[in-house]
Each structure stands twice: as C-alpha cells, then as structure tokens.
C-alpha cells in the first residue's frame, strides 16, 4: 500500500499543491481570518523558506520536513487569500459599501434578457451608485427583473440602465433542507436583486460592450436561431439547445427531472463527454497537420476551438475543467510528453481553483472530478471482468464498464445532493450516451451546413426524430415504479464515511490491502451508527414548520415521522413548488407521505395552535392561551382584537400575506410586545417541541 501511495505522490506533484490549497480555501470560508493575519502567515512562510537557501545542502536535507511544513502552510495561506480576494464583499469598491436606499444605480446588462413567466431577467454589473451629481464608481453584480412589457423584451448585452428602485439583498427562503441560493449567488459575485417597472428604470442610449463577449452572444444567438428554425417540438428544441451550448432556459423541467431520476442528466450538462467528442472531431479534421512540422499549428487550432466552444457554453466549472484537461493533452502531444493522468487531473483542478476558489463548492465541479477519477481507477479492472471477441459486443461492454466505473465514486455525492439513486442507470446510459453523442455531432453538422437550407432541413428532421426517441426512452424509463430510489437522506459526514468505505473496499480488492479493508469496515460501522442515530432522532421529533413559499400557505406538522399538511393545494400539487420547497425539508426529516387536514385550530402535545386565514368572529371572555398563532392570506382582522380575545405567546405571519398587511401586523405586534416572525423577511419558521 505504501509503495502505491508513494508512486501516486511522486507521479502527481500537482496533487501535493492542490490539497493544502483546497484546505486553505475551506478554512478561510468557514473561519474568515482577517487580511492582516493571512498576509502575516504568508509573509513568515516566504521569509522562512527563503532562509533555507542560505543553509548548506546537508542542513537543508536535515530540515526537509520543516521546509515541507512551511511550504504547505504557504499554500494554505494562498488558498485563504484567494477566497478573501474573490469575496466581493471584501472589496472596498463593492457597491454594498456605498449604496443607500435613496440612491440610484447605474448598471450594465451582462447578457440579453431571458423571458420568465412573469418578467424578463438579466444579470447586470453595478457601475456606480448615487444621485444628482454625487456618483460613486463601484463593483458588484445584481439580478434585474424587468416588467414584462415590449419595451424590455429586446434588451441586449451592454445596455446601460439607471434603476430608481431600492435593491434587495438576495436571501434564502430559510426552508429546512432548502438550496442555499444566497451562497450560490455570492460565489458568482451576485448579492442583490430588484424588480423594476417602466417608471422605475431609464434606458440609456450608450452601451458598454466588449468585442469578445459581443461575438460570443452573437454566435450563441445564431446557433439558437438555427436550432429553433430546423428542430420541431418544444421539448426537442429545449434539449438540443442544452446539449449543444448549455442553454437551459427552454429546457422542460419535467423532462430534466426525468433525466436526473434515470441517471443520465450528465448528457445534458456540458462536460467531458461533449469536450471529448469535439476533441476527437478536431483531431480528425486536423489529421493532415500530423508531424513535427505542423504539430504546434495543430495544437493551436485544437486549443482555440476547444476554448471558443467552452466560452460559448457559458464557461461553467465542468466544461472548463474538461477544456483544461484536453488543453494539457494537446500541449503534451506537441511536447511529445505523456504526463500522468492523475497529475493532469490535479493540475486542472489546481488551475481552476486558482481562477475561482468558490468552484470547490460547485456540485458539477465535484461530480465531474469524482466521475473522471472513478473511471481512471475502476474502468480497466471492471472491463477485465469479461472478454468478448465480437467487436460490437466488446464496445457495448466497454460502455457498460465506463458507466459502472463512473457511478462508484459519484454515488455518495449523488445521495448527499440529490437524495436519490437511479436504479436503471445501466440501461438508460446504454441508449443515452451513444444517442446523445450522435445528436451532438448532428447538431454541429446542422450549424455548419445551415447555409444549405435543404440539407439543414433534412438534418433538422433527423435530429427531431433522434431527440424525440431519446426523450421518449427516458420518460418511459422514468415512469417505471422502480426507476429510482427516492427520498434518501444522508448527512455530510455520512457521505464522507460512505466514500471512505467505497474507497477502502476498492483498494482492498485491487491491492489486497488488509489495512484498507479494516479501515473500510470502521467507516461502514460509523456510517451505520450515524444513520441509526438519525432515524432515532426522526422518530422522536415534534415540529411545526411554516414554509416561506411566496403567495402560498404551507404548514407541515411533524409528529415523529408522521406528517400532516395544512395549506394550499397548489403547494403540493405543483411539482416544481413541492420539489424545491417542501420535499427537501421532508427528506431531511425522514417524513412519511403527508396527510392533508383543514383544521385551523388544534392541540399539538399540549400547545394550542390557531391558523387564521379568514375573518373570525371574536368573542371569548376566558382569553385562552394560544402558543402559536399563524396569520395567513388576507383576512380582515386586527392584532388588537386578537390580543383582547387570546393570550398569544407567538405570532407567525406566513408568506401568503400581502407585504403591506404583514408590515402593519408586525408593527402592531411590536407595540403589544408579542413575539412576531414574518416568514417573508426572516425565512421559514420552525417550532421544535
């Protein structure tokens, strides 16, 4: 085992740089050291390492362990400094340090507007904040939602606007188990959002554009126009756009969920599969440039084309990772060097984190590296299980081996993030991977031959049929009752232990290491212990959760794992609302299927709960104690009248209440010294008994 470890350590020097850098990134995000401390640690490390150069070779060798410790400390400090520098809130020019509610905002759109159900949406940079002649240049990003009118429909990249409405900080809904949208936005430098009408924004005549970005948006729009012209069917066009350039705004959400449930969502996300196909096509097209004389030109053509496609696809972490890897391979071919694949993988991750340390938290980043590493380690041993002389059968077995290999290390991550395991991933990938590859190549041909309408029409017809067949296959697989194992909940540490167990078992099988087998058993026992403890806690929980779902009433009552729901039918009936707001909480709490009730007053383990969502006739001289009063919707009622009728311990205003009324009720509660929780402002309310 030690020999294998040392071999990997020596063959992948980039890994020795990556691990301490990643440790520094994580440490800084969760601890938040000051800049002075980070600079002090980095300075001392550099000074001490420089001092080693004045020592004799013998003494340097004697203190090599201390030298290595200093180098790792420097890398940890470097990772922390990267996080500090990338955090827009630490920048003195960030508009949040200068912006006041009465000021105007000068912003530049960074993309064409995207149509949403009730608005047009665009990402914008804040160039300045101020009023009259007092303007301050700033940095930062906001999301602007424009009123859905014809005036805003055609807004393009570079359009400058003056916003005369107060920006709102991006906040999480606070729903248990919900997606951390606030952190996700912050990692992209986005901290605020605003909805504007015609009267609250001024469109300026000048535009601020960059040539490369203008070219990319122009090309992207051209590609979308070609696909929309020649491919029929809403679902077919949406998948074609996502598959070729990562444009997901037209992708059907039900279809996307089906791809996720059946374990083939990776064919939609632009990643190594797509870049590998394009890399292979480029190698084929540049085949006449083989030989040392043209090697450099061939590499330049391939690398340029790869990065143009990467930028066109939105430069997300997964596609950039693949672009970096294939760039390394292309350069290696020019230099006639075959680098270790582990070192290439670690080097690409190192470069990506140097560019953006927050990609370490990106789910696509984690899954793509886990999948590639898993294939590198496990493909060959799995492929060697069976031998087929028939080339066609052997090709199918190779695809199955790759699919199985990729699943090994990605399973703990999938369970942790998506709470499901696709039971039919083997079958669906056998169809989806080769078919999606054929579709991608056909789409490239379609865009290349769009100047020949008859040929483009034929290709469009073929693509429509192929995509329809692929979608239909996935939807049929997803409709099977055993398509996926749903509602699985594991904690972060359970995911880590499961990953350690899988790694230990694999190392034991591959290297016959008893130590690895023993460690895997320990990890499995700890995993089972934590999981048993979580089920015990779930069986004894007593909670009332008032969710933060805009304009909707949604209340869960958890008694052990039994769940009772009070609220609007739309909250559970709308698949998107249920999936993104209710389901994460219910999975986290290991709740059984819900039972709906229309009760507005009930006793929950000795605590009286009253839900007021309609006008009440108030007359109760006994003034009973109400432990929890939930105000919902828009009843004609006053807090003073409720206060005279009930002895109220806690008031909760849910997200279905209009903002103006919630503000009045909040003010009345404050004047009467009644604790009040406004869900729309403070996030979901959770009462633990």
XYZ file of C-alpha atoms in Angstrom:
689
model
C 0.000 0.000 0.000
C 2.815 2.412 0.903
C 4.577 1.781 -2.404
C 1.420 2.534 -4.349
C 0.812 5.702 -2.307
C 4.365 6.947 -2.849
C 4.062 6.166 -6.562
C 0.940 8.302 -6.843
C 2.503 11.041 -4.686
C 5.595 11.223 -6.901
C 3.760 10.907 -10.216
C 1.216 13.622 -9.323
C 3.170 16.567 -7.849
C 0.218 18.856 -8.603
C -1.771 16.861 -6.027
C 0.712 17.946 -3.339
C -0.082 21.554 -4.213
C -3.825 21.040 -4.632
C -4.594 19.538 -1.204
C -3.183 22.340 1.015
C -4.575 24.997 -1.336
C -8.061 23.443 -1.064
C -7.658 23.197 2.723
C -6.900 26.929 2.869
C -9.961 27.715 0.719
C -12.269 25.748 3.026
C -10.656 27.123 6.189
C -10.995 30.754 5.126
C -14.640 30.414 4.089
C -15.747 28.912 7.393
C -13.396 30.762 9.774
C -12.983 34.124 7.960
C -9.478 35.225 9.004
C -8.591 38.903 8.623
C -6.354 40.046 5.789
C -3.598 41.040 8.237
C -3.406 37.522 9.693
C -3.323 35.910 6.247
C -0.597 38.248 4.979
C 1.400 37.684 8.184
C 1.252 33.876 7.831
C 2.152 34.050 4.127
C 4.982 36.533 4.780
C 6.511 34.480 7.599
C 6.338 31.320 5.459
C 8.024 33.017 2.492
C 10.704 34.576 4.715
C 11.451 31.248 6.443
C 11.586 29.353 3.125
C 13.919 31.986 1.719
C 16.181 31.489 4.735
C 16.671 27.838 3.806
C 18.581 28.902 0.685
C 21.405 30.180 2.897
C 21.862 26.809 4.624
C 24.173 24.082 3.460
C 22.788 21.162 1.460
C 23.268 18.871 4.463
C 21.253 21.093 6.795
C 18.573 21.630 4.197
C 18.194 17.858 3.938
C 18.058 17.549 7.746
C 15.248 20.115 7.977
C 13.372 18.995 4.877
C 10.270 18.041 6.928
C 10.084 21.521 8.426
C 10.630 23.003 4.972
C 7.741 20.936 3.638
C 5.562 22.100 6.538
C 6.320 25.740 5.714
C 5.534 25.198 2.033
C 2.184 23.628 2.910
C 1.445 26.488 5.299
C 2.176 28.946 2.492
C -0.215 27.090 0.181
C -2.924 27.089 2.876
C -2.452 30.839 3.270
C -2.561 31.241 -0.522
C -5.884 29.398 -0.677
C -7.288 31.591 2.092
C -6.071 34.746 0.331
C -7.764 33.613 -2.885
C -11.086 33.359 -1.049
C -10.566 36.764 0.563
C -9.750 38.367 -2.804
C -12.670 36.667 -4.593
C -15.253 37.622 -1.962
C -16.829 40.745 -3.471
C -17.931 41.917 -0.018
C -14.296 42.426 0.969
C -13.688 44.779 -1.968
C -13.740 48.454 -0.933
C -15.324 49.326 -4.277
C -18.252 46.921 -3.753
C -21.458 48.901 -4.170
C -22.842 47.434 -0.934
C -20.320 49.559 0.984
C -21.643 52.793 -0.558
C -25.265 52.197 -1.542
C -28.188 53.834 0.281
C -31.872 53.241 -0.382
C -32.500 56.734 -1.721
C -29.739 56.457 -4.332
C -29.985 55.494 -7.998
C -27.982 52.677 -9.578
C -26.127 52.794 -12.910
C -25.881 49.232 -14.229
C -24.791 47.445 -17.410
C -26.504 44.266 -18.591
C -24.071 41.364 -18.918
C -26.387 39.246 -21.055
C -29.503 39.541 -23.205
C -32.712 39.378 -21.174
C -34.251 35.937 -20.646
C -38.013 35.555 -20.622
C -39.517 34.254 -17.381
C -43.217 33.540 -16.617
C -43.815 36.998 -15.111
C -40.783 39.083 -16.106
C -37.619 39.444 -18.155
C -34.442 38.602 -16.276
C -30.838 39.732 -16.793
C -27.574 39.786 -14.872
C -26.031 43.247 -14.576
C -22.914 44.872 -13.130
C -23.272 47.941 -10.924
C -21.018 50.647 -12.374
C -21.970 53.442 -9.984
C -24.399 54.484 -7.265
C -25.506 57.980 -6.390
C -27.912 60.808 -7.059
C -27.805 64.130 -8.891
C -24.104 64.959 -9.343
C -22.783 62.811 -6.483
C -21.962 59.444 -8.076
C -19.520 56.811 -6.824
C -17.908 54.227 -9.114
C -18.476 50.726 -7.792
C -18.191 46.991 -8.478
C -20.589 44.103 -7.987
C -23.448 42.292 -9.680
C -27.233 42.343 -9.386
C -30.090 40.447 -10.975
C -32.652 42.745 -12.575
C -36.195 41.541 -13.234
C -37.890 43.803 -15.768
C -41.651 44.209 -16.047
C -42.962 42.014 -18.849
C -43.567 44.702 -21.471
C -42.466 45.116 -25.087
C -40.009 47.869 -24.084
C -37.786 45.382 -22.242
C -38.171 42.313 -24.449
C -35.253 43.112 -26.767
C -32.714 44.404 -24.241
C -29.249 43.134 -25.176
C -25.830 42.711 -23.625
C -24.144 46.038 -22.905
C -27.353 48.029 -22.427
C -26.879 50.589 -19.649
C -29.763 51.435 -17.329
C -30.436 53.666 -14.341
C -32.511 51.912 -11.690
C -34.609 54.131 -9.446
C -35.784 51.437 -7.055
C -34.277 50.052 -3.855
C -32.118 46.970 -4.391
C -32.997 43.974 -2.227
C -30.310 41.670 -0.759
C -30.585 38.096 -2.002
C -31.741 35.916 0.880
C -32.530 32.252 1.301
C -36.099 31.136 1.860
C -34.982 29.573 5.127
C -36.959 26.406 4.395
C -35.293 23.410 6.083
C -33.047 21.490 3.704
C -33.514 24.150 1.028
C -30.946 25.146 -1.560
C -28.503 27.804 -0.346
C -29.279 30.285 -3.124
C -27.720 33.181 -1.198
C -24.323 31.470 -1.078
C -24.647 30.235 -4.658
C -25.233 33.801 -5.849
C -22.452 35.224 -3.680
C -19.956 32.755 -5.161
C -20.769 34.358 -8.526
C -20.365 37.870 -7.119
C -24.152 38.494 -7.074
C -25.529 39.984 -3.848
C -28.724 41.896 -4.703
C -31.789 41.766 -6.928
C -34.561 44.135 -7.974
C -37.850 44.130 -9.902
C -38.476 47.276 -11.972
C -41.387 48.650 -13.961
C -41.338 51.136 -16.830
C -41.416 54.048 -14.396
C -38.544 52.751 -12.255
C -35.818 52.375 -14.876
C -34.256 54.604 -17.528
C -32.694 53.044 -20.637
C -29.555 54.975 -21.620
C -28.596 55.440 -25.292
C -24.977 54.371 -24.801
C -23.845 50.747 -24.496
C -20.796 49.242 -22.785
C -19.704 46.154 -24.708
C -16.571 44.049 -25.100
C -15.763 42.638 -28.520
C -15.200 39.024 -27.433
C -18.355 38.885 -25.330
C -20.377 40.550 -28.104
C -19.072 37.959 -30.563
C -19.956 35.093 -28.212
C -23.508 36.326 -27.627
C -23.923 36.930 -31.362
C -22.695 33.406 -32.125
C -24.838 31.922 -29.363
C -27.921 33.721 -30.698
C -27.125 32.471 -34.203
C -26.826 28.876 -33.012
C -30.117 29.144 -31.100
C -31.823 30.594 -34.170
C -30.620 27.682 -36.328
C -31.805 25.096 -33.806
C -35.188 26.809 -33.386
C -35.636 27.041 -37.152
C -34.883 23.444 -38.093
C -35.805 21.398 -34.991
C -39.508 20.924 -34.276
C -41.095 20.323 -30.885
C -40.700 22.337 -27.672
C -39.055 19.543 -25.684
C -36.835 18.587 -28.632
C -35.609 22.170 -29.149
C -35.018 22.642 -25.414
C -32.874 19.518 -25.195
C -30.973 20.388 -28.396
C -30.083 23.832 -27.016
C -28.923 22.402 -23.687
C -26.970 19.589 -25.298
C -25.020 21.764 -27.733
C -24.295 25.028 -25.894
C -25.653 24.511 -22.381
C -28.642 26.855 -22.874
C -31.219 25.577 -20.358
C -33.843 28.339 -20.275
C -36.068 26.421 -22.742
C -35.473 23.015 -21.146
C -38.649 21.384 -19.856
C -38.330 20.943 -16.075
C -40.308 17.707 -16.030
C -38.014 16.285 -18.703
C -34.931 17.473 -16.814
C -36.187 15.734 -13.660
C -36.717 12.522 -15.655
C -33.116 12.648 -16.873
C -31.942 13.141 -13.282
C -34.115 10.301 -11.947
C -32.779 7.839 -14.524
C -29.117 8.758 -14.024
C -28.400 10.351 -17.412
C -28.538 14.058 -16.582
C -24.802 14.188 -17.387
C -25.615 14.021 -21.116
C -27.344 17.410 -20.784
C -24.656 19.118 -18.710
C -21.795 20.268 -20.938
C -18.793 18.324 -19.614
C -16.074 15.836 -20.530
C -18.403 13.787 -22.735
C -19.041 16.761 -25.015
C -15.477 18.088 -24.997
C -14.155 14.577 -25.654
C -16.326 14.246 -28.754
C -15.321 17.697 -30.010
C -11.664 16.951 -29.264
C -11.956 13.749 -31.304
C -13.608 15.614 -34.192
C -10.857 18.258 -34.122
C -8.164 15.574 -34.161
C -9.845 14.048 -37.201
C -10.224 17.371 -39.028
C -6.613 18.365 -38.352
C -5.224 14.964 -39.326
C -3.457 16.431 -42.411
C -1.333 18.510 -39.997
C 0.299 15.482 -38.415
C 4.045 15.528 -37.995
C 6.518 17.654 -36.027
C 6.493 20.469 -38.599
C 2.782 21.215 -38.113
C 2.335 19.970 -34.525
C 2.322 23.460 -32.979
C -0.218 24.787 -35.505
C -2.424 21.753 -34.967
C -2.341 22.283 -31.192
C -3.210 25.986 -31.580
C -6.204 25.166 -33.805
C -7.478 22.474 -31.435
C -6.979 24.520 -28.260
C -8.557 27.653 -29.782
C -11.612 25.713 -30.969
C -11.980 23.988 -27.589
C -11.909 27.260 -25.660
C -14.261 29.026 -28.063
C -16.771 26.229 -27.503
C -16.123 26.427 -23.738
C -16.876 30.166 -23.688
C -19.896 29.656 -25.949
C -21.243 27.054 -23.497
C -21.067 29.518 -20.600
C -17.646 28.529 -19.171
C -19.135 26.509 -16.311
C -16.826 24.597 -13.970
C -17.404 21.172 -15.547
C -16.707 22.305 -19.122
C -13.727 24.478 -18.109
C -12.264 21.506 -16.238
C -12.556 19.396 -19.371
C -11.118 22.175 -21.534
C -8.099 22.471 -19.243
C -7.552 18.704 -19.374
C -7.777 18.465 -23.166
C -5.551 21.551 -23.482
C -2.970 19.736 -21.396
C -3.271 16.695 -23.640
C -2.869 18.822 -26.778
C 0.213 20.555 -25.349
C 1.600 17.189 -24.265
C 1.300 15.945 -27.848
C 3.275 18.986 -29.084
C 5.957 18.498 -26.434
C 5.902 14.730 -27.041
C 5.347 14.021 -23.353
C 2.860 11.671 -21.752
C 2.051 13.068 -18.315
C 0.424 11.082 -15.524
C -3.362 11.279 -15.839
C -3.559 11.811 -12.064
C -1.211 14.778 -12.335
C -3.168 16.185 -15.291
C -6.390 15.871 -13.301
C -4.879 17.503 -10.199
C -3.271 20.255 -12.295
C -6.574 21.124 -13.971
C -8.293 21.331 -10.561
C -5.445 23.479 -9.229
C -5.705 25.913 -12.130
C -9.488 26.143 -11.816
C -9.316 26.875 -8.079
C -6.623 29.482 -8.624
C -9.027 31.189 -11.027
C -12.130 30.728 -8.871
C -11.746 29.124 -5.408
C -15.530 29.015 -4.987
C -15.756 26.322 -7.649
C -14.721 23.941 -4.872
C -18.367 24.074 -3.699
C -19.799 23.667 -7.197
C -21.734 20.383 -7.428
C -20.858 19.963 -11.100
C -17.163 20.507 -10.286
C -17.251 17.840 -7.569
C -19.232 15.322 -9.613
C -17.129 15.753 -12.753
C -13.852 15.153 -10.903
C -15.327 12.247 -8.953
C -16.581 10.672 -12.197
C -13.281 11.099 -14.076
C -11.222 9.821 -11.138
C -13.601 6.894 -10.720
C -13.283 5.969 -14.414
C -9.472 6.222 -14.265
C -9.289 3.913 -11.250
C -12.032 1.391 -11.908
C -12.633 1.161 -15.669
C -9.791 -1.207 -16.502
C -10.435 -3.679 -13.606
C -14.174 -3.762 -14.417
C -13.558 -4.109 -18.162
C -11.225 -7.054 -17.490
C -14.013 -8.976 -15.769
C -15.325 -10.171 -19.137
C -13.771 -10.787 -22.536
C -15.658 -10.683 -25.856
C -14.143 -11.416 -29.250
C -17.020 -9.762 -31.088
C -16.111 -6.077 -31.528
C -19.707 -4.863 -31.312
C -20.353 -6.747 -28.077
C -16.989 -5.593 -26.748
C -17.905 -1.953 -27.500
C -21.164 -2.351 -25.573
C -19.291 -3.902 -22.653
C -16.808 -1.001 -22.671
C -19.687 1.463 -22.411
C -21.198 -0.546 -19.559
C -17.816 -0.686 -17.795
C -17.375 3.086 -18.103
C -20.898 3.678 -16.790
C -20.387 1.392 -13.811
C -16.933 2.815 -13.073
C -18.190 6.411 -13.088
C -21.002 5.535 -10.686
C -18.731 4.204 -7.919
C -17.251 7.446 -6.546
C -20.156 9.682 -7.604
C -22.775 7.701 -5.645
C -22.071 9.283 -2.201
C -22.213 12.761 -3.754
C -25.436 11.990 -5.632
C -27.085 10.667 -2.471
C -25.990 13.726 -0.487
C -27.024 16.379 -3.011
C -29.953 14.796 -4.859
C -31.348 12.304 -2.301
C -31.903 9.582 -4.884
C -30.178 6.696 -6.618
C -31.034 5.822 -10.253
C -31.635 2.067 -10.299
C -31.830 1.930 -14.103
C -28.686 3.958 -14.880
C -27.123 0.925 -16.576
C -29.945 0.549 -19.119
C -30.576 4.251 -19.706
C -26.892 5.040 -20.271
C -26.589 2.283 -22.877
C -29.077 4.217 -25.002
C -28.489 7.806 -23.863
C -24.695 8.046 -24.189
C -24.279 6.850 -27.818
C -27.517 8.504 -28.934
C -26.669 11.863 -27.309
C -23.220 11.668 -28.924
C -24.835 11.142 -32.329
C -27.208 14.039 -31.649
C -24.333 16.348 -30.653
C -22.362 15.528 -33.821
C -25.505 16.040 -35.918
C -26.122 19.413 -34.275
C -22.591 20.519 -35.117
C -23.190 19.433 -38.713
C -26.513 21.284 -38.770
C -24.882 24.543 -37.629
C -22.035 24.053 -40.120
C -24.387 23.415 -43.067
C -27.147 25.880 -42.162
C -26.271 27.896 -45.283
C -27.700 24.984 -47.306
C -31.436 25.024 -46.391
C -32.351 21.655 -47.987
C -29.514 19.868 -46.169
C -30.254 21.747 -42.916
C -33.948 20.804 -43.152
C -33.066 17.128 -43.582
C -30.669 17.240 -40.632
C -33.274 19.088 -38.561
C -35.870 16.401 -39.320
C -33.399 13.675 -38.354
C -32.427 15.484 -35.132
C -36.069 15.955 -34.173
C -36.668 12.214 -34.538
C -33.495 11.261 -32.635
C -34.196 13.643 -29.759
C -37.834 12.552 -29.605
C -36.723 8.924 -29.376
C -34.186 9.775 -26.640
C -36.706 11.807 -24.620
C -39.379 9.150 -25.027
C -36.988 6.434 -23.873
C -36.012 8.424 -20.771
C -39.621 9.312 -19.928
C -40.697 5.683 -20.278
C -37.858 4.516 -18.045
C -38.738 7.206 -15.512
C -42.387 6.102 -15.454
C -41.396 2.678 -14.119
C -42.055 2.394 -10.357
C -38.526 1.105 -9.726
C -36.721 3.686 -11.892
C -35.030 5.325 -8.923
C -34.688 5.007 -5.183
C -36.161 8.281 -3.947
C -36.072 10.397 -0.771
C -32.731 9.169 0.526
C -31.208 11.408 3.164
C -27.578 11.277 4.247
C -25.623 13.953 6.098
C -22.292 15.405 5.018
C -20.351 13.139 7.375
C -22.344 10.094 6.296
C -21.393 10.914 2.692
C -17.720 11.176 3.699
C -17.853 7.839 5.536
C -19.610 6.172 2.607
C -16.910 7.496 0.269
C -14.197 6.183 2.615
C -15.915 2.792 2.752
C -16.137 2.539 -1.046
C -12.530 3.677 -1.475
C -11.274 1.265 1.189
C -13.115 -1.729 -0.264
C -11.913 -0.871 -3.768
C -8.296 -0.530 -2.627
C -8.536 -3.827 -0.766
C -9.881 -5.602 -3.866
C -7.322 -4.025 -6.208
C -4.226 -4.105 -3.981
C -5.108 -6.870 -1.462
C -4.507 -4.462 1.435
C -5.723 -5.687 4.835
C -5.336 -2.202 6.330
C -7.658 -0.739 3.675
C -10.210 -3.486 4.412
C -10.079 -2.746 8.151
C -10.471 0.997 7.577
C -13.425 0.380 5.263
C -15.150 -1.686 7.967
C -14.626 1.083 10.517
C -16.093 3.610 8.066
C -19.083 1.326 7.444
C -19.742 0.877 11.169
C -19.559 4.626 11.769
C -21.866 5.221 8.785
C -24.401 2.711 10.135
C -24.163 4.278 13.605
C -24.790 7.816 12.381
C -27.637 6.655 10.150
C -29.296 4.727 13.016
C -28.972 7.777 15.253
C -30.604 9.997 12.618
C -33.579 7.607 12.339
C -33.947 7.554 16.137
C -33.990 11.356 16.248
C -36.534 11.478 13.421
C -38.857 9.091 15.244
C -38.934 11.391 18.301
C -39.183 14.774 16.556
C -42.112 17.131 17.203
C -42.103 20.129 14.887
C -44.327 22.710 13.254
C -42.840 24.242 10.095
C -44.321 27.321 8.436
C -42.717 27.462 4.976
C -41.601 30.519 3.077
C -43.317 29.988 -0.296
C -44.314 33.290 -1.947
C -48.107 33.862 -2.007
C -48.863 30.368 -0.664
C -49.900 28.879 2.662
C -47.861 25.777 3.570
C -47.539 24.291 7.063
C -46.098 20.897 7.998
C -46.787 19.254 11.359
C -44.255 16.535 12.178
C -45.051 14.049 14.949
C -42.201 11.592 14.756
C -42.043 10.657 11.079
C -45.800 11.184 10.619
C -46.607 14.286 8.609
C -49.756 16.393 8.484
C -50.051 19.233 5.976
C -52.104 22.410 6.209
C -52.088 24.718 3.211
C -52.958 25.487 -0.366
C -53.417 22.612 -2.803
C -51.005 24.305 -5.222
C -48.123 23.954 -2.755
C -48.286 20.164 -3.029
C -49.950 19.923 -6.429
C -47.369 21.976 -8.339
C -44.425 19.639 -8.911
C -41.815 22.433 -9.035
C -43.020 24.072 -5.807
C -43.212 20.758 -3.982
C -39.787 19.669 -5.256
C -37.912 22.872 -4.421
C -39.692 23.970 -1.223
C -41.397 21.082 0.566
C -39.548 17.938 -0.464
C -36.029 18.902 0.784
C -37.419 19.508 4.273
C -39.444 16.299 4.303
C -36.499 14.240 3.097
C -34.259 15.826 5.729
C -36.787 15.000 8.458
C -37.394 11.496 7.045
C -41.129 12.193 6.955
C -43.636 9.687 5.642
C -46.153 10.717 2.910
C -48.257 13.652 4.088
C -51.854 13.622 5.250
C -53.781 16.815 4.457
C -56.059 18.418 7.021
C -58.259 21.501 7.001
C -58.129 22.020 10.769
C -57.430 25.618 11.748
C -57.294 25.029 15.496
C -55.654 22.051 17.173
C -53.664 20.921 20.198
C -50.140 19.689 19.489
C -48.559 17.974 22.502
C -50.073 20.424 24.963
C -49.591 23.505 22.777
C -52.620 25.192 21.242
C -52.162 26.274 17.638
C -54.502 28.587 15.737
C -54.291 29.244 11.979
C -56.161 32.405 10.962
C -56.684 32.666 7.198
C -60.208 34.105 7.140
C -62.175 36.658 9.118
C -63.021 35.454 12.649
C -65.930 36.304 14.908
C -64.043 37.212 18.065
C -65.801 36.939 21.419
C -64.166 34.845 24.121
C -64.203 36.219 27.679
C -61.941 33.423 29.019
C -58.990 34.606 26.881
C -57.393 31.153 26.317
C -53.647 30.696 25.818
C -52.558 30.317 22.179
C -48.982 29.025 21.959
C -48.719 29.662 18.234
C -50.874 31.983 16.146
C -50.297 31.674 12.387
C -51.664 34.534 10.292
C -52.221 33.611 6.673
C -53.620 35.087 3.435
C -55.601 38.325 3.773
C -58.294 38.145 6.479
C -59.963 41.343 7.697
C -58.677 41.192 11.231
C -56.710 43.347 13.666
C -53.977 42.263 16.052
C -55.546 44.349 18.829
C -58.781 42.349 18.551
C -56.881 39.067 18.640
C -54.891 40.311 21.630
C -58.114 41.088 23.514
C -59.521 37.645 22.706
C -56.489 35.375 23.185
C -53.388 35.216 25.331
C -50.883 34.961 22.465
C -47.402 33.567 23.044
C -46.029 33.681 19.441
C -47.280 35.144 16.149
C -46.116 33.904 12.742
C -47.029 35.773 9.543
C -46.695 33.396 6.611
C -45.633 34.195 3.030
C -49.186 34.257 1.659
C -49.895 37.540 3.461
C -49.555 40.697 1.307
C -46.438 42.687 2.195
C -48.368 45.825 3.187
C -50.582 43.913 5.613
C -47.670 41.944 7.045
C -45.934 45.250 7.783
C -48.981 46.568 9.664
C -49.393 43.348 11.659
C -45.677 43.349 12.502
C -45.959 46.929 13.786
C -48.990 46.068 15.938
C -47.211 43.024 17.428
C -44.178 45.144 18.282
C -46.358 47.729 20.046
C -48.032 44.961 22.099
C -44.710 43.174 22.824
C -45.864 39.980 21.138
C -43.021 37.979 19.520
C -43.645 38.048 15.765
C -41.910 36.146 12.971
C -42.519 37.404 9.438
C -41.693 34.414 7.231
C -41.231 36.510 4.064
C -38.489 38.559 5.760
C -36.890 36.118 8.217
C -37.360 32.811 6.404
C -39.320 29.732 7.395
C -40.460 29.385 10.998
C -39.675 26.126 12.798
C -41.145 25.337 16.229
C -39.306 22.487 17.981
C -41.073 20.822 20.907
